[in-house]
XYZ file of C-alpha atoms in Angstrom:
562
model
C -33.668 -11.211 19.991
C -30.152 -8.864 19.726
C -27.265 -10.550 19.861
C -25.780 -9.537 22.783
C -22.865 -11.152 24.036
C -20.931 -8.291 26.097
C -22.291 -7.301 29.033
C -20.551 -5.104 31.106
C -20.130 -7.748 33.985
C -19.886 -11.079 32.347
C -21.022 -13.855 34.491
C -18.393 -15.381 36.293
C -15.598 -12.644 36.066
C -16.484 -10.948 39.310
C -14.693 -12.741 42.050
C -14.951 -10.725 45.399
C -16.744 -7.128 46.144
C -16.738 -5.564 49.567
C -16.122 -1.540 50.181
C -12.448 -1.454 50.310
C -11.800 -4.307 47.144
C -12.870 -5.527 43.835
C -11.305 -8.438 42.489
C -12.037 -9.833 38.921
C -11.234 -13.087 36.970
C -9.517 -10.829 33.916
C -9.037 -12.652 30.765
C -6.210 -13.524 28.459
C -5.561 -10.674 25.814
C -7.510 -7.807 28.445
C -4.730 -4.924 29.793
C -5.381 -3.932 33.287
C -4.839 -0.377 32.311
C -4.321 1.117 29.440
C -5.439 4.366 28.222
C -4.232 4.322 25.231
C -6.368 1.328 24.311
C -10.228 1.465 23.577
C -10.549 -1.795 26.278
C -8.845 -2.496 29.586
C -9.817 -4.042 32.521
C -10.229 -0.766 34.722
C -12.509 0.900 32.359
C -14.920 -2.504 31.905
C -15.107 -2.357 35.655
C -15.961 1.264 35.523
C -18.094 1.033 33.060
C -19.885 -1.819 35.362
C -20.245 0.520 38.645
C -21.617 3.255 36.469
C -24.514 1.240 34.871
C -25.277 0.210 38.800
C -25.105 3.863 39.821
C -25.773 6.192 37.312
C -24.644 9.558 38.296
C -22.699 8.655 41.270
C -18.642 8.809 41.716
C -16.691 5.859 40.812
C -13.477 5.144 42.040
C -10.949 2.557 41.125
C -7.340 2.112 42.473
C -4.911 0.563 40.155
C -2.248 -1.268 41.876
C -1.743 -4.813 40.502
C 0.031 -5.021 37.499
C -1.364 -8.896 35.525
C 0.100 -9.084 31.970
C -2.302 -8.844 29.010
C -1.780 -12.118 27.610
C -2.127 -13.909 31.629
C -5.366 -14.776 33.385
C -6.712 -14.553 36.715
C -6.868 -12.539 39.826
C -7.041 -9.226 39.522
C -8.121 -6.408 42.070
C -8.295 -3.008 42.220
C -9.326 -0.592 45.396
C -12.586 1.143 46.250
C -11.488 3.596 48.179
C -8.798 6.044 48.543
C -8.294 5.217 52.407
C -7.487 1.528 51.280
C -5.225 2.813 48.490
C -1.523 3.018 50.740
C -2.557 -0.858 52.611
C -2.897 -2.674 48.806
C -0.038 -0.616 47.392
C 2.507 -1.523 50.606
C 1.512 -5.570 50.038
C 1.854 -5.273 46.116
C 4.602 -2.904 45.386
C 6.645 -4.698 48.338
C 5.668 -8.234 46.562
C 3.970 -9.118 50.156
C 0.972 -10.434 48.866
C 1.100 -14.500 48.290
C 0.487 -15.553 44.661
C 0.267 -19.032 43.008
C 0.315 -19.497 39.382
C -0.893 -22.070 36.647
C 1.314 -22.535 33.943
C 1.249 -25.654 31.513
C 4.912 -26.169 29.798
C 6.732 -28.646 27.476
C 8.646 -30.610 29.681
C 9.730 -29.883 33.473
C 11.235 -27.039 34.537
C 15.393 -28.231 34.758
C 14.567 -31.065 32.013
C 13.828 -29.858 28.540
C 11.616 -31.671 26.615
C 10.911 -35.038 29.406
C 7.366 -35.570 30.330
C 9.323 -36.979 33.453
C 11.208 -35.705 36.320
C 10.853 -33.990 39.950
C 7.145 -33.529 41.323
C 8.528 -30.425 42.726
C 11.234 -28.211 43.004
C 12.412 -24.363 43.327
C 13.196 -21.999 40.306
C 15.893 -19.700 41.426
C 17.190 -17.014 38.844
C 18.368 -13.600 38.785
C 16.693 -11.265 37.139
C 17.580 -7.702 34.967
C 15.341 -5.014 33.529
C 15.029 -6.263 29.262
C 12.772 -5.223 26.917
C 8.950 -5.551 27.830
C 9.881 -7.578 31.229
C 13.035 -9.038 32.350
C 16.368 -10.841 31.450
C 17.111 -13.592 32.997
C 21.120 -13.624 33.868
C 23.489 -16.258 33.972
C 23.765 -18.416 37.687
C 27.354 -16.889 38.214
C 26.159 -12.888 37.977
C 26.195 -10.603 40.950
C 24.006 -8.277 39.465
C 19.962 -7.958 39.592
C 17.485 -9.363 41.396
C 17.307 -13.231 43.096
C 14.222 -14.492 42.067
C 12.665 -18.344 44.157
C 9.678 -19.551 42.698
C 8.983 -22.548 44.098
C 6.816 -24.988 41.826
C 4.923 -28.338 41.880
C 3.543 -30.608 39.455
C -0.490 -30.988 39.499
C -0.726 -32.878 36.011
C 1.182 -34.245 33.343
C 0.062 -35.644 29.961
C 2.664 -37.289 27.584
C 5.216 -34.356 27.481
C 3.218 -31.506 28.879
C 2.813 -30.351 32.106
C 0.722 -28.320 34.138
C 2.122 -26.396 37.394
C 1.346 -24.412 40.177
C 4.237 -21.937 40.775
C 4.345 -19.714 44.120
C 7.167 -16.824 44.156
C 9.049 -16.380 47.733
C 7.328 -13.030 49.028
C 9.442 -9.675 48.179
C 10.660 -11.328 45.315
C 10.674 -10.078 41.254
C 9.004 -12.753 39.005
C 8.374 -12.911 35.451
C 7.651 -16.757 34.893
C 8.112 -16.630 31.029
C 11.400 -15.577 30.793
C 12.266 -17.496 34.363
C 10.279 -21.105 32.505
C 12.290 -20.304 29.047
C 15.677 -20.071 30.322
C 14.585 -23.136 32.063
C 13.545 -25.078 28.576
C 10.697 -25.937 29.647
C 8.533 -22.299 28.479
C 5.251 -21.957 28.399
C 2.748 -22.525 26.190
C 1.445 -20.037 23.739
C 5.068 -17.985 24.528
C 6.139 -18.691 20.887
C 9.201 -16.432 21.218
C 10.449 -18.366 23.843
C 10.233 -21.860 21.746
C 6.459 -22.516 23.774
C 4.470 -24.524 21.874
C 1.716 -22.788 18.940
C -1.593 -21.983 21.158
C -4.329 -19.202 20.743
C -3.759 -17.868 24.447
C -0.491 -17.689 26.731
C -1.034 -21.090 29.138
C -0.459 -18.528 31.949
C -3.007 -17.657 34.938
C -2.809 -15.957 38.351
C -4.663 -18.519 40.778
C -4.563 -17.429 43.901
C -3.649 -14.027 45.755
C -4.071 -13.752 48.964
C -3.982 -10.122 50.822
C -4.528 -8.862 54.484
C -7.586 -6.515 54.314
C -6.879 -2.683 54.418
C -9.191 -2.740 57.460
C -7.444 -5.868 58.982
C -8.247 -8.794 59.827
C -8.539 -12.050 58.304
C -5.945 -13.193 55.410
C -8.310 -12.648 52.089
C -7.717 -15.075 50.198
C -9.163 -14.574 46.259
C -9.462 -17.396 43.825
C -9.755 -17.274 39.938
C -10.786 -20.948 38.359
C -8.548 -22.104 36.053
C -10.537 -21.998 32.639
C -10.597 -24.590 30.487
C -8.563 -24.154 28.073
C -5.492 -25.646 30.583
C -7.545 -28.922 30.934
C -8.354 -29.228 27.030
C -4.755 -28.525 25.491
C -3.335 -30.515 28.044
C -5.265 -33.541 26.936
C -4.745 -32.609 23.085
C -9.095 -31.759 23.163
C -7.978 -28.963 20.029
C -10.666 -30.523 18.017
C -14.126 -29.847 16.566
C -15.671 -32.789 17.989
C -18.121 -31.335 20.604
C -20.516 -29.087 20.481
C -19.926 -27.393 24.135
C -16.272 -27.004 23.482
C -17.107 -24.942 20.271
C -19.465 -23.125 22.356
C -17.032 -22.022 24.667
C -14.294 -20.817 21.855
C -16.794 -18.994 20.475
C -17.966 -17.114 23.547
C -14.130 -16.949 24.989
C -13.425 -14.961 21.029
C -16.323 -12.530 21.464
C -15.166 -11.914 25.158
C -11.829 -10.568 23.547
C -13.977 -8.529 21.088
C -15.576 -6.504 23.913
C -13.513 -3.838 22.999
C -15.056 -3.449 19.631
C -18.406 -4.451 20.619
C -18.694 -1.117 22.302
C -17.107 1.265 19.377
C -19.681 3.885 18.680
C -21.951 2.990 15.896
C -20.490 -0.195 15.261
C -22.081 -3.658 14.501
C -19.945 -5.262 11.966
C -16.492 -7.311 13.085
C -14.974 -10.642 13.004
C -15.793 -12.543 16.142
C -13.657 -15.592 15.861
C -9.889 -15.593 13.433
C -9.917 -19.394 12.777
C -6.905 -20.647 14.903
C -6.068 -17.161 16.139
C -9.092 -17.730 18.505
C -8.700 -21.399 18.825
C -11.108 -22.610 15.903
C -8.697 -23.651 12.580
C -10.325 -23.545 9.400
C -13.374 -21.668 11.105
C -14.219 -18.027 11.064
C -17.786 -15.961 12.284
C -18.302 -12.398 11.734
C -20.829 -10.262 13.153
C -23.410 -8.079 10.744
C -25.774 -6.645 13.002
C -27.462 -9.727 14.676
C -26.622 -12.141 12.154
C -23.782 -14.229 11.747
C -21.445 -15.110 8.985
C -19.715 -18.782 9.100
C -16.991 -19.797 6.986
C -15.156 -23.067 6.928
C -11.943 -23.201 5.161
C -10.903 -26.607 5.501
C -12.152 -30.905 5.685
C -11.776 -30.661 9.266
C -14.348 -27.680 9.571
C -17.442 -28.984 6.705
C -16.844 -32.048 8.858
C -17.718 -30.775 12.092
C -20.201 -28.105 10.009
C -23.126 -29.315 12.090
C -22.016 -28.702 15.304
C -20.297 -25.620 14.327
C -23.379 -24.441 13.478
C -25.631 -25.123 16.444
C -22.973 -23.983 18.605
C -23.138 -20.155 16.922
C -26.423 -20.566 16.987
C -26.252 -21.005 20.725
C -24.842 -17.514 21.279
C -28.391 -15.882 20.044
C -28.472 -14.214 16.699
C -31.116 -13.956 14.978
C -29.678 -16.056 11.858
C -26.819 -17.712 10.683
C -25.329 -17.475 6.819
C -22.841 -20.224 5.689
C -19.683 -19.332 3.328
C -17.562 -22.837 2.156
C -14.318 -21.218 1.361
C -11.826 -22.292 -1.796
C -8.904 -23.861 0.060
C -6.513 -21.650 -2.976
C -7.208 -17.962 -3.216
C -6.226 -18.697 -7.243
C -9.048 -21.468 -7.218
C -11.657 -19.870 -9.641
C -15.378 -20.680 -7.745
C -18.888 -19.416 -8.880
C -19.195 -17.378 -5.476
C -22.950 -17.992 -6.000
C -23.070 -21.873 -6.197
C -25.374 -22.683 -3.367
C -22.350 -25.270 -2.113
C -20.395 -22.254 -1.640
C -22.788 -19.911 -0.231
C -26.821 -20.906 0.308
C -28.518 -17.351 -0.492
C -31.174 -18.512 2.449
C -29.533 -18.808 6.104
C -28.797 -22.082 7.626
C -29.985 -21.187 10.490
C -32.570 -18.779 12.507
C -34.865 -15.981 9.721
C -33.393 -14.375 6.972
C -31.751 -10.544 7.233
C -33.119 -8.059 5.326
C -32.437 -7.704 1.734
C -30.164 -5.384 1.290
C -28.848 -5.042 4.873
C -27.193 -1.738 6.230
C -24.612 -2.279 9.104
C -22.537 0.719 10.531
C -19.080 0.970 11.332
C -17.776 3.677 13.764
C -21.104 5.735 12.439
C -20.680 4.884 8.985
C -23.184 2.856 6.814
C -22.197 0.082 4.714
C -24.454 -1.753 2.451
C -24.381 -5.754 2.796
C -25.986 -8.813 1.134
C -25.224 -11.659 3.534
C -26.834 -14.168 0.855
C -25.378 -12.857 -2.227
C -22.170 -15.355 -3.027
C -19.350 -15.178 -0.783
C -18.132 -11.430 -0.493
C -20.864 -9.573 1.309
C -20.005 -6.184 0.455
C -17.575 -4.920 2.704
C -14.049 -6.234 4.222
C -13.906 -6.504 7.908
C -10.500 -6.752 8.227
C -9.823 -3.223 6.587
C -11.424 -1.506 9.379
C -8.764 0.092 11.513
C -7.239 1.536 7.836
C -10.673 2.862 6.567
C -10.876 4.962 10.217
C -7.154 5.800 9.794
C -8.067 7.302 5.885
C -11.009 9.120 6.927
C -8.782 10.830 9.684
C -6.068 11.851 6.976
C -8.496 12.999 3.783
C -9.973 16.043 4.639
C -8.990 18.194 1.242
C -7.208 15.387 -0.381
C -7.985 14.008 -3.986
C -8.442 10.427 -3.379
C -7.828 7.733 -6.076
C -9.262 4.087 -4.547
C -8.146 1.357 -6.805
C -10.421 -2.075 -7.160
C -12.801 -0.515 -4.948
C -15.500 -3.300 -5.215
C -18.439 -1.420 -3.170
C -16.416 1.660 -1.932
C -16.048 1.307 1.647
C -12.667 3.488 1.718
C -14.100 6.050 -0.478
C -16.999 6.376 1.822
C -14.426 6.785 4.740
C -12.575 9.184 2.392
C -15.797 11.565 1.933
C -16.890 11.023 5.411
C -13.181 12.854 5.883
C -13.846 15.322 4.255
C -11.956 14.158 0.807
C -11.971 16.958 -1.615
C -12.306 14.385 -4.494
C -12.254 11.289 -5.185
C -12.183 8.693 -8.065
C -12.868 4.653 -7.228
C -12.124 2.175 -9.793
C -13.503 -1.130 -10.232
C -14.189 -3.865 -13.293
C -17.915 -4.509 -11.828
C -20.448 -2.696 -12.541
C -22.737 -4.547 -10.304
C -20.337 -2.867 -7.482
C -20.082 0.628 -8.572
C -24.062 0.835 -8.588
C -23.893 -0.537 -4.884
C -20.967 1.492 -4.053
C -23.022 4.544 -5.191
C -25.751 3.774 -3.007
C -23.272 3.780 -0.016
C -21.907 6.853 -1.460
C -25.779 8.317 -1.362
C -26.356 7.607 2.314
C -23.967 10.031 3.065
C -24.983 13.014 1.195
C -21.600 12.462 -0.835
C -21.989 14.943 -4.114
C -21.860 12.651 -7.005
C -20.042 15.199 -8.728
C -17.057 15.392 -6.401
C -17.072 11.033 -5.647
C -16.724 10.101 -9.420
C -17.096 5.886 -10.179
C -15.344 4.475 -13.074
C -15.936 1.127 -14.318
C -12.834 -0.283 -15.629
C -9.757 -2.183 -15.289
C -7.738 -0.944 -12.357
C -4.568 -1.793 -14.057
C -5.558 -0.412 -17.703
C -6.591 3.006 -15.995
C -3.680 3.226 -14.379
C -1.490 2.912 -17.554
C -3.953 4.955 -19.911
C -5.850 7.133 -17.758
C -4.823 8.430 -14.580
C -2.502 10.861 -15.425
C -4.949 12.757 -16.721
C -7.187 12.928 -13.603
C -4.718 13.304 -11.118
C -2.326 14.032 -9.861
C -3.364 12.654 -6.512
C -2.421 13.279 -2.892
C -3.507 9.287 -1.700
C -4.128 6.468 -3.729
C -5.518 3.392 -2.600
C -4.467 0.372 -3.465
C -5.788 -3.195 -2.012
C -5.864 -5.493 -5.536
C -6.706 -9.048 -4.351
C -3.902 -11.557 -4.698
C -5.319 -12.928 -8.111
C -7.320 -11.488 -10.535
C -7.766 -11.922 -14.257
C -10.507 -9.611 -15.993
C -10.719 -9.455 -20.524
C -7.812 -6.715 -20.221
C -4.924 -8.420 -17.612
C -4.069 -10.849 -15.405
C -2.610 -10.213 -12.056
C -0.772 -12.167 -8.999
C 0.035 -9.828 -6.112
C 3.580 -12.205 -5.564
C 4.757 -11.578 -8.689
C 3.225 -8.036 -9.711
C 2.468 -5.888 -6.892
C 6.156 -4.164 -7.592
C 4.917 -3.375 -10.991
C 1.579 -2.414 -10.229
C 2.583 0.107 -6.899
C 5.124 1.485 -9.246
C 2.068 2.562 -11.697
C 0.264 4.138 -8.615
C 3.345 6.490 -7.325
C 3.536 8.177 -10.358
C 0.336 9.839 -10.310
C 0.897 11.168 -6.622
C 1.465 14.296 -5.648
C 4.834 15.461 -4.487
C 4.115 14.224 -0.313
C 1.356 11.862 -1.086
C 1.026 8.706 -0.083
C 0.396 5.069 -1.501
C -1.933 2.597 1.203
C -0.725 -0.352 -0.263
C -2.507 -3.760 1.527
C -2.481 -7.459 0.419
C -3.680 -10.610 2.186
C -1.326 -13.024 -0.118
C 0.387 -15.372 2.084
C 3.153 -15.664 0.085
C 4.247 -12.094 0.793
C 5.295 -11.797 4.287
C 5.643 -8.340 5.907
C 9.444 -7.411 5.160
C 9.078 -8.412 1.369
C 6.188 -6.522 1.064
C 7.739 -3.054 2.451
C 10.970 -3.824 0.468
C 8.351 -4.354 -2.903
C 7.332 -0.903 -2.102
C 10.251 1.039 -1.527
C 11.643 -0.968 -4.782
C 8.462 0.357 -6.679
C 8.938 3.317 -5.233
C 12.664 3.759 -6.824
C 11.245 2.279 -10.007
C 8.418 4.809 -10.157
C 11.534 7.461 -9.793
C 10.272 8.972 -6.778
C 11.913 9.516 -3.162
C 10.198 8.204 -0.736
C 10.268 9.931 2.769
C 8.594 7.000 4.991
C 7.659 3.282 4.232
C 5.627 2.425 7.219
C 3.775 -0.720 8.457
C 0.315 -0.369 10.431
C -0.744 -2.695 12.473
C -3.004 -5.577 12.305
C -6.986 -5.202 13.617
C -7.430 -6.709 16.908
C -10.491 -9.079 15.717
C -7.904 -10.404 13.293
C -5.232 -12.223 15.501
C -3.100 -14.367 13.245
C -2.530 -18.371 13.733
C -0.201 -18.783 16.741
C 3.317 -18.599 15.409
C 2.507 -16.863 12.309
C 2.098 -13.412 10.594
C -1.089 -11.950 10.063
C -2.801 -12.461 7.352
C -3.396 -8.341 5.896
C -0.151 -6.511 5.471
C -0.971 -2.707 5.012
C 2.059 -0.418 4.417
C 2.171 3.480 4.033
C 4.340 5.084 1.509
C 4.899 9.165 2.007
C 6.556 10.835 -0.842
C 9.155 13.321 -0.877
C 8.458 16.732 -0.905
């Protein structure tokens, strides 16, 4: 049976239908709108009318405005004629709303679990960055904001409240709740308290139909999440719970789901999705499970019978080293049983395809199965940028950036790697895409050592690729990316071209973002070279770091001088 876990309606998320409306429950992490995003709300729902009537004209309205990290009620029009009735009610802030928010505190009491069971919010608010400012009680500037708010629950020092803004007034209940210390959870920035989702969620909206009427009153239930963090239920302890985090994580991966050609991602990010010390990636219709910590082998069982609830057609287990300098035999079946743990074997090898590209994988074979997940986003963004370049990819293991290179249209390229086991696998992804052998050259050897002895001579190069991991030690060198990576970028700028460029990634946690741009610019000057542009790129979306913290791959772009 295909895993398939993203259908274009999920059950549940539809709230109301009639000509003039549709209102959805969206959730956390979805933008309403946003074309320049592969996933939004409006084009799911799109998407959803189009499947029910191929061929025919689909029109959506976008009026409401619900922040990406919030929940709830969101609608959109049918029909053109209903468009200037919606826009005059939301626009105007006519429309009644109640929120759910659970907070630290009360609002007007930082950090009691005590105080009024209700009470009013009023602020003024300015334009800031990204939403509003909230300005001090004595300004005569901006907007009066009165939300009033009640409590519904409380649990030690955390409570949960239902907030309803005056009509015709501006809200924006995180900065309003942090400049009353008691912000919301999951709004980190603010001082909220660590959570995989902002604790935020449009209830209630209630709108006079376009055709009249009736008050329509829309309702989103409050998921679960509220109830569970509330009560401190952030463990691994039930089976149903898992069940939910899991499907809640592949909900947010919708986005991916539906890339072209594309079967291979990380559904859940450990406590980036809710689940510490877990994560499950997605090969075709198997799944990968890792467990990184006590807490996860402990709760292995149910971890396992939950993934297995969400249909694939077998389940692999990886036990992770808790120290990526731990040494492991990757093959040891306590580290990684060749035979699934759960559900039929996948094929041996097994191809997956990522945005229409092929990757060899071995979902048994120790605990690397081939290919990287997380490097996704940069392989697209170096097949976009080789066509005609000469390509050097350092510790290539199986290849999956040259392949994106030659996909690109790379003029050359040379891959690198101390296994030979890899190269031969790397050549076979190489071979299912035509790539001339002649033109994609694989050398086995020390990444470092070729660097020093041999690369001068073979390039010079316009990109070099360089993602080492954060230890290594082969017959030749020994490497840590915290205390080498300076040295070892430094090696890689010299044999680039005059206006080429370094991709420079690690995953070491001991090198947070701004050290590891100011390593490169420093090897950059040490390599005596100019550099033109030192620039971060983003995180991939099926990656979302613990709340609180940095992700875990920093990738960095270095452009030469002219």
């Amino acid at each position: 049976m295909p895993l398939d876990l993203w259908p274009l309606s999920p059950p549940g998320r539809l709230i109301h239908e009639d000509r003039d409306l549709v209102a959805i429950n969206k959730p956390a992490f979805l933008p309403t709108h946003a074309p320049e995003r592969s996933d939004d709300a409006h084009r799911r729902l799109v998407a959803h009318y189009e499947a029910k009537t191929p061929g025919g004209p689909v029109y959506l309205g976008v009026h409401q405005r619900l922040e990406r990290d919030a929940s709830g009620v969101l609608v959109f029009t049918r029909r053109r004629e209903a468009n200037r009735s919606i826009a005059e009610q939301i626009e105007r802030r006519r429309a009644r709303r109640t929120y759910v928010a659970l907070v630290r505190g009360t609002p007007g009491l930082p950090g009691r679990g005590k105080g009024p069971d209700r009470g009013v919010l009023r602020h003024r608010l300015a334009p800031g960055d990204g939403g509003h400012r909230v300005l001090p009680p004595s300004a005569d500037e901006g907007q009066l904001s009165t939300v009033l708010f009640r409590v519904l629950d409380r649990h030690g020092d955390r409570t949960l409240l239902a907030l309803m803004p005056e009509p015709g007034c501006p809200v924006d209940l995180p900065a309003q709740l942090g400049a009353e210390q008691a912000p919301i959870v999951g709004d980190v920035a603010r001082g909220g308290e660590p959570a995989p989702r902002l604790a935020l969620h449009l209830e209630e909206l209630v709108l006079d139909p376009p055709g009249g009427g009736r008050p329509l009153t829309l309702r989103a239930p409050l998921p679960v999440f509220f109830s569970d963090f509330l009560e401190g239920k952030g463990g691994l302890s039930d089976v149903d719970a898992i069940e939910r985090r899991l499907r809640e994580a592949a909900e947010r991966r919708a986005g991916i789901a539906r890339l072209p050609d594309t079967d291979a991602f990380r559904l859940v990010n450990a406590a980036g999705d809710g689940l510490p010390g877990v994560t499950v990636d997605r090969y075709g219709d198997f799944l990968v499970v890792s467990l990184y910590d006590e807490d996860a082998e402990a709760a292995r069982e149910r971890l396992l019978d939950a993934a297995f609830r969400l249909g694939p057609t077998g389940i692999y287990l990886k036990i992770r080293p808790k120290h990526a300098s731990r040494i492991v035999d990757a093959r040891e079946p306590q580290f990684a049983p060749k035979d699934p743990v759960r559900g039929a074997p996948a094929p041996e090898p097994m191809v997956v395809h990522e945005l229409g590209l092929p990757y060899e994988v071995r979902l048994g074979d120790g605990l690397s199965t081939g290919i990287f997940l997380d490097q996704r986003e940069n392989r697209r963004r170096v097949r976009e940028m080789s066509a005609g370049l000469s390509v050097a990819n350092l510790f290539a293991y199986t290849c999956p950036f040259t392949v994106a290179a030659a996909a690109g249209g790379a003029r050359r390229t040379v891959s690198v790697d101390v296994s030979r086991g890899a190269l031969e696998w790397a050549r076979r992804n190489l071979d299912r895409i035509g790539a001339d052998a002649a033109a994609h050259v694989l050398v086995e050897a020390d990444a470092i050592k070729w660097l020093e002895k041999s690369a001068a001579k073979e390039g010079p190069f316009d990109l070099v690729i360089l993602d080492p991991p954060s230890f290594a030690t082969t017959k030749q060198t020994r490497f840590s990316a915290e205390s080498d990576y300076k040295k070892l970028a430094a090696s890689a700028i010299r044999v680039l071209a005059p206006g080429g460029r370094l991709l420079a990634c690690t995953n070491h946690k001991g090198i947070p973002r701004a050290k590891f741009k100011r390593v490169l610019a420093d090897a950059a000057r040490g390599a005596g070279r100019g550099a033109a542009q030192v620039k971060e790129w983003p995180e991939p979306e099926d990656f979302p770091p613990e709340p609180g913290s940095e992700a875990h791959l920093k990738t960095v772009l270095v452009t030469l001088e002219r």
